[in-house]
Amino acid sequence: MVTAIGHDAMINRCKELGALDYFIKPFDDAQIEGLLKKYI
């Protein structure tokens, strides 16, 4: 899940609904690369 909203309640709700991970914009390439390696 990628969003500009970083509230803990929203993060937890997204994960409850099936999001594998959650990161907040702005993000950097290393952050995306790390998540891709984690789940691929």
Coordinates of C-alpha atoms in Angstrom, one line a residue:
M1 CA 0.0 0.0 0.0
V2 CA 1.4 3.4 -1.0
T3 CA -0.2 6.5 0.5
A4 CA 0.4 9.9 1.9
I5 CA -1.5 9.0 5.1
G6 CA 0.7 7.8 7.9
H7 CA -1.7 7.3 10.8
D8 CA -1.1 4.1 12.8
A9 CA -4.9 3.3 12.7
M10 CA -4.9 3.5 8.9
I11 CA -1.8 1.4 8.6
N12 CA -3.3 -1.3 10.9
R13 CA -6.6 -1.3 9.0
C14 CA -5.0 -1.7 5.6
K15 CA -3.0 -4.7 6.9
E16 CA -6.1 -6.2 8.4
L17 CA -7.7 -5.9 5.0
G18 CA -4.8 -7.7 3.3
A19 CA -2.1 -5.2 2.5
L20 CA 1.3 -7.0 2.7
D21 CA 3.1 -3.8 3.6
Y22 CA 2.6 -0.1 3.8
F23 CA 4.8 2.8 3.0
I24 CA 4.3 6.5 3.0
K25 CA 5.0 9.0 0.2
P26 CA 7.5 10.4 -0.5
F27 CA 9.5 7.2 -0.7
D28 CA 12.8 6.5 -2.2
D29 CA 14.0 3.8 -4.7
A30 CA 15.8 1.8 -1.9
Q31 CA 12.6 1.5 0.0
I32 CA 10.7 0.1 -3.0
E33 CA 13.6 -2.2 -3.8
G34 CA 13.7 -3.6 -0.3
L35 CA 9.9 -4.3 -0.3
L36 CA 10.2 -6.0 -3.7
K37 CA 13.0 -8.2 -2.5
K38 CA 11.0 -9.1 0.6
Y39 CA 8.0 -10.3 -1.3
I40 CA 9.4 -11.8 -4.5

